[in-house]
Amino acid sequence: MAGYGWCGRGFALRARGAGANVIVTEIDPLKALEAQMDGYRVMPMAEAARVGDVFVTLTGNTHVLRVEHMRVMKDGAVLANSGHFNVEIDLDSLKQAAQVRRGSASSWTSGGWAESGSSCWPTAGSSTSPRRKAIPRA
C-alpha cells in the first residue's frame, strides 16, 4: 500500500487484521518510521512492486504507481486507488504501454493479456476498466 497518512493507517490495520502481509511505501521519513514502529515492512515502491499482489494507493499524490513499477509486478497484480482523485495510478502511460486483449476475471473487472509480459488489473473505479492491461517487459 502506498501512503501512511490517516487513511493509509486504517487500511493497513484492516488489511493486516484480515491476514494480509502488508508492505507500506511512504516518501515522508517520519511517516515511514511510524509505519515501521507499528510493525509494517517499509520499502520504496520500486522494491514493493516486485513482491506485491495487490496495490492500493492512499496518498493524494500524482503518479505514485507508474509504468516502471507495473513492468516488474507479478502477473495478475491488482491496482486500486483509494484516494480522492484518480491521479495516483499513471493510467495514461499504462494505456500507451499496454497490449490489450479482452477477457474476464470477475464481475468488477475484465480485460486481456499478452503472450509475453506481465499483466495488471485496474479496478472498476479506474478509467481503464473494464480491461486487463498487459505490460510488455523492459
Short mmCIF file of N, CA and C in Angstrom, two decimals:
data_model
loop_
_atom_site.label_atom_id
_atom_site.label_comp_id
_atom_site.label_asym_id
_atom_site.label_seq_id
_atom_site.Cartn_x
_atom_site.Cartn_y
_atom_site.Cartn_z
N MET A 1 0.84 -1.17 0.00
CA MET A 1 0.00 0.00 0.00
C MET A 1 0.88 1.23 0.00
N ALA A 2 0.43 2.23 -0.67
CA ALA A 2 1.20 3.47 -0.79
C ALA A 2 0.57 4.55 0.06
N GLY A 3 1.35 5.08 0.99
CA GLY A 3 0.89 6.17 1.85
C GLY A 3 0.52 5.70 3.24
N TYR A 4 1.02 6.40 4.26
CA TYR A 4 0.73 6.04 5.64
C TYR A 4 0.20 7.24 6.41
N GLY A 5 -0.74 7.95 5.77
CA GLY A 5 -1.47 9.01 6.47
C GLY A 5 -2.60 8.37 7.25
N TRP A 6 -3.61 9.14 7.61
CA TRP A 6 -4.71 8.60 8.39
C TRP A 6 -5.46 7.50 7.65
N CYS A 7 -5.73 7.70 6.37
CA CYS A 7 -6.43 6.67 5.59
C CYS A 7 -5.55 5.43 5.43
N GLY A 8 -4.27 5.65 5.14
CA GLY A 8 -3.34 4.53 4.97
C GLY A 8 -3.21 3.70 6.24
N ARG A 9 -3.16 4.35 7.38
CA ARG A 9 -3.07 3.64 8.66
C ARG A 9 -4.28 2.73 8.87
N GLY A 10 -5.45 3.28 8.61
CA GLY A 10 -6.67 2.49 8.76
C GLY A 10 -6.71 1.33 7.80
N PHE A 11 -6.32 1.57 6.55
CA PHE A 11 -6.31 0.50 5.56
C PHE A 11 -5.32 -0.59 5.96
N ALA A 12 -4.11 -0.19 6.37
CA ALA A 12 -3.08 -1.16 6.76
C ALA A 12 -3.56 -2.01 7.94
N LEU A 13 -4.19 -1.37 8.91
CA LEU A 13 -4.69 -2.08 10.08
C LEU A 13 -5.74 -3.12 9.70
N ARG A 14 -6.68 -2.71 8.85
CA ARG A 14 -7.74 -3.63 8.42
C ARG A 14 -7.18 -4.76 7.56
N ALA A 15 -6.25 -4.44 6.67
CA ALA A 15 -5.66 -5.48 5.81
C ALA A 15 -4.88 -6.49 6.65
N ARG A 16 -4.11 -5.99 7.62
CA ARG A 16 -3.36 -6.91 8.50
C ARG A 16 -4.32 -7.75 9.32
N GLY A 17 -5.41 -7.15 9.78
CA GLY A 17 -6.42 -7.90 10.53
C GLY A 17 -7.09 -8.98 9.71
N ALA A 18 -7.13 -8.79 8.40
CA ALA A 18 -7.70 -9.80 7.50
C ALA A 18 -6.68 -10.85 7.08
N GLY A 19 -5.45 -10.71 7.59
CA GLY A 19 -4.43 -11.72 7.31
C GLY A 19 -3.44 -11.36 6.23
N ALA A 20 -3.50 -10.14 5.73
CA ALA A 20 -2.58 -9.73 4.66
C ALA A 20 -1.19 -9.44 5.20
N ASN A 21 -0.20 -9.71 4.40
CA ASN A 21 1.18 -9.32 4.68
C ASN A 21 1.34 -7.92 4.09
N VAL A 22 1.26 -6.90 4.91
CA VAL A 22 1.20 -5.51 4.44
C VAL A 22 2.61 -4.92 4.32
N ILE A 23 2.88 -4.34 3.16
CA ILE A 23 4.10 -3.58 2.93
C ILE A 23 3.69 -2.14 2.69
N VAL A 24 4.31 -1.22 3.39
CA VAL A 24 3.98 0.20 3.26
C VAL A 24 5.08 0.88 2.45
N THR A 25 4.66 1.70 1.49
CA THR A 25 5.59 2.58 0.80
C THR A 25 5.21 4.00 1.18
N GLU A 26 6.19 4.77 1.61
CA GLU A 26 5.92 6.12 2.10
C GLU A 26 7.14 6.99 1.84
N ILE A 27 6.93 8.19 1.28
CA ILE A 27 8.06 9.07 0.96
C ILE A 27 8.41 10.00 2.12
N ASP A 28 7.50 10.19 3.06
CA ASP A 28 7.77 11.02 4.23
C ASP A 28 8.53 10.17 5.26
N PRO A 29 9.77 10.54 5.60
CA PRO A 29 10.56 9.72 6.52
C PRO A 29 9.90 9.50 7.89
N LEU A 30 9.22 10.51 8.42
CA LEU A 30 8.58 10.37 9.73
C LEU A 30 7.43 9.36 9.66
N LYS A 31 6.61 9.46 8.62
CA LYS A 31 5.50 8.51 8.47
C LYS A 31 6.03 7.10 8.20
N ALA A 32 7.12 7.00 7.44
CA ALA A 32 7.73 5.69 7.20
C ALA A 32 8.22 5.08 8.51
N LEU A 33 8.81 5.90 9.36
CA LEU A 33 9.26 5.42 10.67
C LEU A 33 8.07 4.98 11.52
N GLU A 34 6.98 5.74 11.49
CA GLU A 34 5.78 5.36 12.24
C GLU A 34 5.24 4.01 11.75
N ALA A 35 5.23 3.81 10.43
CA ALA A 35 4.77 2.53 9.89
C ALA A 35 5.67 1.39 10.36
N GLN A 36 6.97 1.62 10.35
CA GLN A 36 7.93 0.62 10.82
C GLN A 36 7.68 0.30 12.29
N MET A 37 7.47 1.34 13.09
CA MET A 37 7.24 1.14 14.52
C MET A 37 5.89 0.49 14.80
N ASP A 38 4.94 0.60 13.87
CA ASP A 38 3.65 -0.07 14.01
C ASP A 38 3.72 -1.53 13.54
N GLY A 39 4.91 -1.96 13.08
CA GLY A 39 5.10 -3.37 12.74
C GLY A 39 4.99 -3.72 11.27
N TYR A 40 4.97 -2.72 10.39
CA TYR A 40 4.88 -2.99 8.96
C TYR A 40 6.25 -2.96 8.32
N ARG A 41 6.41 -3.73 7.25
CA ARG A 41 7.63 -3.61 6.45
C ARG A 41 7.48 -2.35 5.61
N VAL A 42 8.54 -1.57 5.51
CA VAL A 42 8.53 -0.32 4.76
C VAL A 42 9.62 -0.40 3.71
N MET A 43 9.28 -0.05 2.47
CA MET A 43 10.26 -0.06 1.38
C MET A 43 9.79 0.87 0.27
N PRO A 44 10.70 1.24 -0.63
CA PRO A 44 10.31 2.07 -1.77
C PRO A 44 9.39 1.29 -2.71
N MET A 45 8.59 2.01 -3.48
CA MET A 45 7.67 1.36 -4.42
C MET A 45 8.42 0.50 -5.43
N ALA A 46 9.61 0.91 -5.83
CA ALA A 46 10.38 0.13 -6.80
C ALA A 46 10.67 -1.28 -6.26
N GLU A 47 10.88 -1.42 -4.96
CA GLU A 47 11.10 -2.74 -4.36
C GLU A 47 9.78 -3.47 -4.11
N ALA A 48 8.79 -2.75 -3.60
CA ALA A 48 7.50 -3.36 -3.29
C ALA A 48 6.79 -3.87 -4.54
N ALA A 49 7.00 -3.22 -5.67
CA ALA A 49 6.35 -3.64 -6.92
C ALA A 49 6.74 -5.06 -7.30
N ARG A 50 7.92 -5.49 -6.93
CA ARG A 50 8.39 -6.83 -7.28
C ARG A 50 7.75 -7.93 -6.43
N VAL A 51 7.25 -7.59 -5.24
CA VAL A 51 6.76 -8.63 -4.33
C VAL A 51 5.26 -8.58 -4.05
N GLY A 52 4.61 -7.47 -4.38
CA GLY A 52 3.19 -7.32 -4.05
C GLY A 52 2.25 -8.02 -5.00
N ASP A 53 1.05 -8.29 -4.52
CA ASP A 53 -0.03 -8.87 -5.33
C ASP A 53 -1.15 -7.87 -5.54
N VAL A 54 -1.43 -7.05 -4.52
CA VAL A 54 -2.48 -6.04 -4.56
C VAL A 54 -1.85 -4.71 -4.16
N PHE A 55 -2.08 -3.68 -4.97
CA PHE A 55 -1.50 -2.36 -4.73
C PHE A 55 -2.62 -1.35 -4.55
N VAL A 56 -2.64 -0.70 -3.40
CA VAL A 56 -3.66 0.31 -3.10
C VAL A 56 -2.95 1.61 -2.79
N THR A 57 -3.34 2.68 -3.48
CA THR A 57 -2.74 4.00 -3.25
C THR A 57 -3.67 4.83 -2.38
N LEU A 58 -3.08 5.48 -1.39
CA LEU A 58 -3.82 6.33 -0.45
C LEU A 58 -3.01 7.57 -0.14
N THR A 59 -2.47 8.22 -1.16
CA THR A 59 -1.51 9.30 -0.92
C THR A 59 -2.03 10.69 -1.27
N GLY A 60 -2.82 10.81 -2.32
CA GLY A 60 -3.20 12.12 -2.84
C GLY A 60 -2.18 12.68 -3.81
N ASN A 61 -1.06 12.00 -3.99
CA ASN A 61 -0.02 12.44 -4.93
C ASN A 61 -0.29 11.90 -6.32
N THR A 62 0.33 12.50 -7.31
CA THR A 62 0.15 12.03 -8.69
C THR A 62 1.21 10.99 -9.04
N HIS A 63 0.80 10.05 -9.87
CA HIS A 63 1.67 9.03 -10.46
C HIS A 63 2.50 8.27 -9.42
N VAL A 64 1.85 7.81 -8.39
CA VAL A 64 2.51 7.00 -7.36
C VAL A 64 2.88 5.64 -7.95
N LEU A 65 1.95 5.06 -8.70
CA LEU A 65 2.22 3.82 -9.44
C LEU A 65 2.42 4.17 -10.90
N ARG A 66 3.64 3.93 -11.39
CA ARG A 66 3.99 4.27 -12.76
C ARG A 66 4.31 3.01 -13.55
N VAL A 67 4.46 3.17 -14.86
CA VAL A 67 4.72 2.03 -15.74
C VAL A 67 5.97 1.27 -15.33
N GLU A 68 7.02 1.98 -14.88
CA GLU A 68 8.23 1.26 -14.47
C GLU A 68 7.96 0.33 -13.29
N HIS A 69 6.99 0.65 -12.46
CA HIS A 69 6.60 -0.25 -11.38
C HIS A 69 5.77 -1.41 -11.94
N MET A 70 4.84 -1.11 -12.85
CA MET A 70 3.96 -2.13 -13.40
C MET A 70 4.72 -3.17 -14.21
N ARG A 71 5.82 -2.78 -14.84
CA ARG A 71 6.61 -3.71 -15.64
C ARG A 71 7.24 -4.82 -14.79
N VAL A 72 7.48 -4.55 -13.51
CA VAL A 72 8.13 -5.56 -12.66
C VAL A 72 7.15 -6.26 -11.72
N MET A 73 5.86 -5.90 -11.77
CA MET A 73 4.87 -6.54 -10.90
C MET A 73 4.63 -7.97 -11.34
N LYS A 74 4.14 -8.76 -10.39
CA LYS A 74 3.75 -10.14 -10.68
C LYS A 74 2.60 -10.13 -11.68
N ASP A 75 2.51 -11.20 -12.46
CA ASP A 75 1.42 -11.33 -13.40
C ASP A 75 0.09 -11.38 -12.64
N GLY A 76 -0.86 -10.58 -13.07
CA GLY A 76 -2.17 -10.56 -12.44
C GLY A 76 -2.30 -9.62 -11.26
N ALA A 77 -1.34 -8.73 -11.06
CA ALA A 77 -1.42 -7.79 -9.94
C ALA A 77 -2.67 -6.92 -10.05
N VAL A 78 -3.26 -6.62 -8.91
CA VAL A 78 -4.46 -5.79 -8.85
C VAL A 78 -4.06 -4.39 -8.40
N LEU A 79 -4.53 -3.36 -9.11
CA LEU A 79 -4.23 -1.96 -8.79
C LEU A 79 -5.52 -1.27 -8.36
N ALA A 80 -5.45 -0.52 -7.28
CA ALA A 80 -6.63 0.20 -6.81
C ALA A 80 -6.21 1.54 -6.24
N ASN A 81 -7.02 2.55 -6.48
CA ASN A 81 -6.80 3.87 -5.89
C ASN A 81 -7.90 4.10 -4.87
N SER A 82 -7.50 4.37 -3.64
CA SER A 82 -8.48 4.64 -2.60
C SER A 82 -8.49 6.12 -2.23
N GLY A 83 -7.73 6.92 -2.97
CA GLY A 83 -7.67 8.34 -2.71
C GLY A 83 -8.86 9.08 -3.29
N HIS A 84 -8.85 10.39 -3.13
CA HIS A 84 -9.96 11.22 -3.59
C HIS A 84 -10.01 11.38 -5.10
N PHE A 85 -8.85 11.41 -5.75
CA PHE A 85 -8.79 11.68 -7.17
C PHE A 85 -8.13 10.53 -7.91
N ASN A 86 -8.47 10.39 -9.16
CA ASN A 86 -7.95 9.29 -9.97
C ASN A 86 -6.63 9.70 -10.64
N VAL A 87 -5.65 10.11 -9.85
CA VAL A 87 -4.36 10.55 -10.41
C VAL A 87 -3.18 9.77 -9.84
N GLU A 88 -3.42 8.91 -8.88
CA GLU A 88 -2.32 8.24 -8.21
C GLU A 88 -1.72 7.11 -9.05
N ILE A 89 -2.52 6.50 -9.91
CA ILE A 89 -2.05 5.47 -10.84
C ILE A 89 -1.92 6.12 -12.20
N ASP A 90 -0.75 6.01 -12.81
CA ASP A 90 -0.50 6.66 -14.11
C ASP A 90 -1.20 5.87 -15.21
N LEU A 91 -2.51 6.11 -15.34
CA LEU A 91 -3.33 5.35 -16.29
C LEU A 91 -3.05 5.71 -17.74
N ASP A 92 -2.69 6.96 -18.00
CA ASP A 92 -2.39 7.35 -19.39
C ASP A 92 -1.17 6.60 -19.91
N SER A 93 -0.12 6.53 -19.12
CA SER A 93 1.07 5.79 -19.54
C SER A 93 0.78 4.30 -19.63
N LEU A 94 -0.08 3.80 -18.74
CA LEU A 94 -0.47 2.39 -18.80
C LEU A 94 -1.18 2.09 -20.10
N LYS A 95 -2.08 2.97 -20.51
CA LYS A 95 -2.80 2.78 -21.78
C LYS A 95 -1.83 2.74 -22.95
N GLN A 96 -0.82 3.63 -22.93
CA GLN A 96 0.14 3.68 -24.02
C GLN A 96 1.04 2.45 -24.07
N ALA A 97 1.41 1.92 -22.90
CA ALA A 97 2.35 0.80 -22.85
C ALA A 97 1.68 -0.56 -22.99
N ALA A 98 0.37 -0.62 -22.76
CA ALA A 98 -0.32 -1.91 -22.68
C ALA A 98 -0.68 -2.47 -24.05
N GLN A 99 -0.64 -3.79 -24.09
CA GLN A 99 -1.18 -4.56 -25.21
C GLN A 99 -2.43 -5.23 -24.64
N VAL A 100 -3.58 -4.98 -25.24
CA VAL A 100 -4.83 -5.40 -24.61
C VAL A 100 -5.56 -6.41 -25.47
N ARG A 101 -6.03 -7.48 -24.83
CA ARG A 101 -6.99 -8.41 -25.40
C ARG A 101 -8.06 -8.62 -24.36
N ARG A 102 -9.28 -8.75 -24.80
CA ARG A 102 -10.38 -8.84 -23.84
C ARG A 102 -10.45 -10.22 -23.20
N GLY A 103 -10.90 -10.23 -21.96
CA GLY A 103 -11.11 -11.43 -21.17
C GLY A 103 -11.92 -11.03 -19.95
N SER A 104 -12.10 -11.94 -19.01
CA SER A 104 -12.88 -11.61 -17.82
C SER A 104 -12.27 -12.26 -16.60
N ALA A 105 -12.18 -11.51 -15.52
CA ALA A 105 -11.65 -12.04 -14.27
C ALA A 105 -12.73 -12.12 -13.21
N SER A 106 -13.66 -11.20 -13.23
CA SER A 106 -14.72 -11.17 -12.22
C SER A 106 -15.80 -10.21 -12.69
N SER A 107 -16.78 -9.99 -11.85
CA SER A 107 -17.86 -9.08 -12.22
C SER A 107 -17.42 -7.62 -12.18
N TRP A 108 -16.32 -7.29 -11.51
CA TRP A 108 -15.91 -5.89 -11.38
C TRP A 108 -14.74 -5.50 -12.25
N THR A 109 -14.15 -6.45 -12.98
CA THR A 109 -13.08 -6.10 -13.91
C THR A 109 -12.98 -7.16 -14.99
N SER A 110 -12.57 -6.77 -16.16
CA SER A 110 -12.33 -7.72 -17.24
C SER A 110 -11.27 -7.13 -18.14
N GLY A 111 -10.70 -7.94 -19.01
CA GLY A 111 -9.64 -7.41 -19.85
C GLY A 111 -8.97 -8.46 -20.70
N GLY A 112 -7.65 -8.40 -20.81
CA GLY A 112 -6.91 -9.29 -21.67
C GLY A 112 -5.49 -9.47 -21.21
N TRP A 113 -4.68 -10.07 -22.05
CA TRP A 113 -3.30 -10.37 -21.71
C TRP A 113 -2.49 -10.50 -22.98
N ALA A 114 -1.20 -10.54 -22.83
CA ALA A 114 -0.29 -10.69 -23.97
C ALA A 114 0.47 -11.99 -23.83
N GLU A 115 1.02 -12.49 -24.95
CA GLU A 115 1.80 -13.72 -24.91
C GLU A 115 3.06 -13.54 -24.08
N SER A 116 3.61 -12.33 -24.08
CA SER A 116 4.80 -12.05 -23.26
C SER A 116 4.52 -10.83 -22.41
N GLY A 117 5.16 -10.75 -21.26
CA GLY A 117 4.98 -9.60 -20.38
C GLY A 117 4.02 -9.90 -19.25
N SER A 118 3.98 -9.00 -18.30
CA SER A 118 3.09 -9.16 -17.15
C SER A 118 1.75 -8.51 -17.45
N SER A 119 0.82 -8.72 -16.56
CA SER A 119 -0.48 -8.07 -16.71
C SER A 119 -0.91 -7.53 -15.35
N CYS A 120 -1.75 -6.51 -15.38
CA CYS A 120 -2.29 -5.98 -14.14
C CYS A 120 -3.75 -5.66 -14.37
N TRP A 121 -4.49 -5.59 -13.27
CA TRP A 121 -5.93 -5.38 -13.32
C TRP A 121 -6.31 -4.09 -12.60
N PRO A 122 -6.46 -2.98 -13.32
CA PRO A 122 -7.01 -1.79 -12.67
C PRO A 122 -8.45 -2.07 -12.25
N THR A 123 -8.83 -1.68 -11.06
CA THR A 123 -10.17 -1.99 -10.55
C THR A 123 -11.22 -1.09 -11.16
N ALA A 124 -12.47 -1.37 -10.85
CA ALA A 124 -13.60 -0.73 -11.50
C ALA A 124 -13.62 0.78 -11.38
N GLY A 125 -13.01 1.34 -10.37
CA GLY A 125 -13.03 2.78 -10.20
C GLY A 125 -12.11 3.52 -11.15
N SER A 126 -11.23 2.81 -11.84
CA SER A 126 -10.28 3.48 -12.71
C SER A 126 -10.84 3.64 -14.11
N SER A 127 -10.31 4.59 -14.84
CA SER A 127 -10.83 4.87 -16.18
C SER A 127 -10.38 3.85 -17.20
N THR A 128 -9.48 2.91 -16.85
CA THR A 128 -9.07 1.90 -17.81
C THR A 128 -9.95 0.66 -17.74
N SER A 129 -10.75 0.52 -16.72
CA SER A 129 -11.62 -0.64 -16.61
C SER A 129 -12.73 -0.49 -17.63
N PRO A 130 -13.34 -1.53 -18.13
CA PRO A 130 -13.13 -2.90 -17.75
C PRO A 130 -12.14 -3.61 -18.67
N ARG A 131 -10.87 -3.46 -18.43
CA ARG A 131 -9.86 -4.13 -19.24
C ARG A 131 -8.70 -4.56 -18.38
N ARG A 132 -8.15 -5.71 -18.73
CA ARG A 132 -6.91 -6.15 -18.11
C ARG A 132 -5.79 -5.67 -18.98
N LYS A 133 -4.79 -5.04 -18.38
CA LYS A 133 -3.72 -4.43 -19.14
C LYS A 133 -2.47 -5.30 -19.07
N ALA A 134 -1.93 -5.67 -20.22
CA ALA A 134 -0.69 -6.43 -20.28
C ALA A 134 0.44 -5.44 -20.58
N ILE A 135 1.46 -5.45 -19.76
CA ILE A 135 2.57 -4.52 -19.91
C ILE A 135 3.79 -5.27 -20.39
N PRO A 136 4.30 -4.93 -21.58
CA PRO A 136 5.50 -5.61 -22.06
C PRO A 136 6.67 -5.34 -21.12
N ARG A 137 7.47 -6.35 -20.89
CA ARG A 137 8.64 -6.21 -20.03
C ARG A 137 9.71 -5.36 -20.72
N ALA A 138 10.48 -4.63 -19.93
CA ALA A 138 11.53 -3.77 -20.47
C ALA A 138 12.70 -4.60 -20.92
#
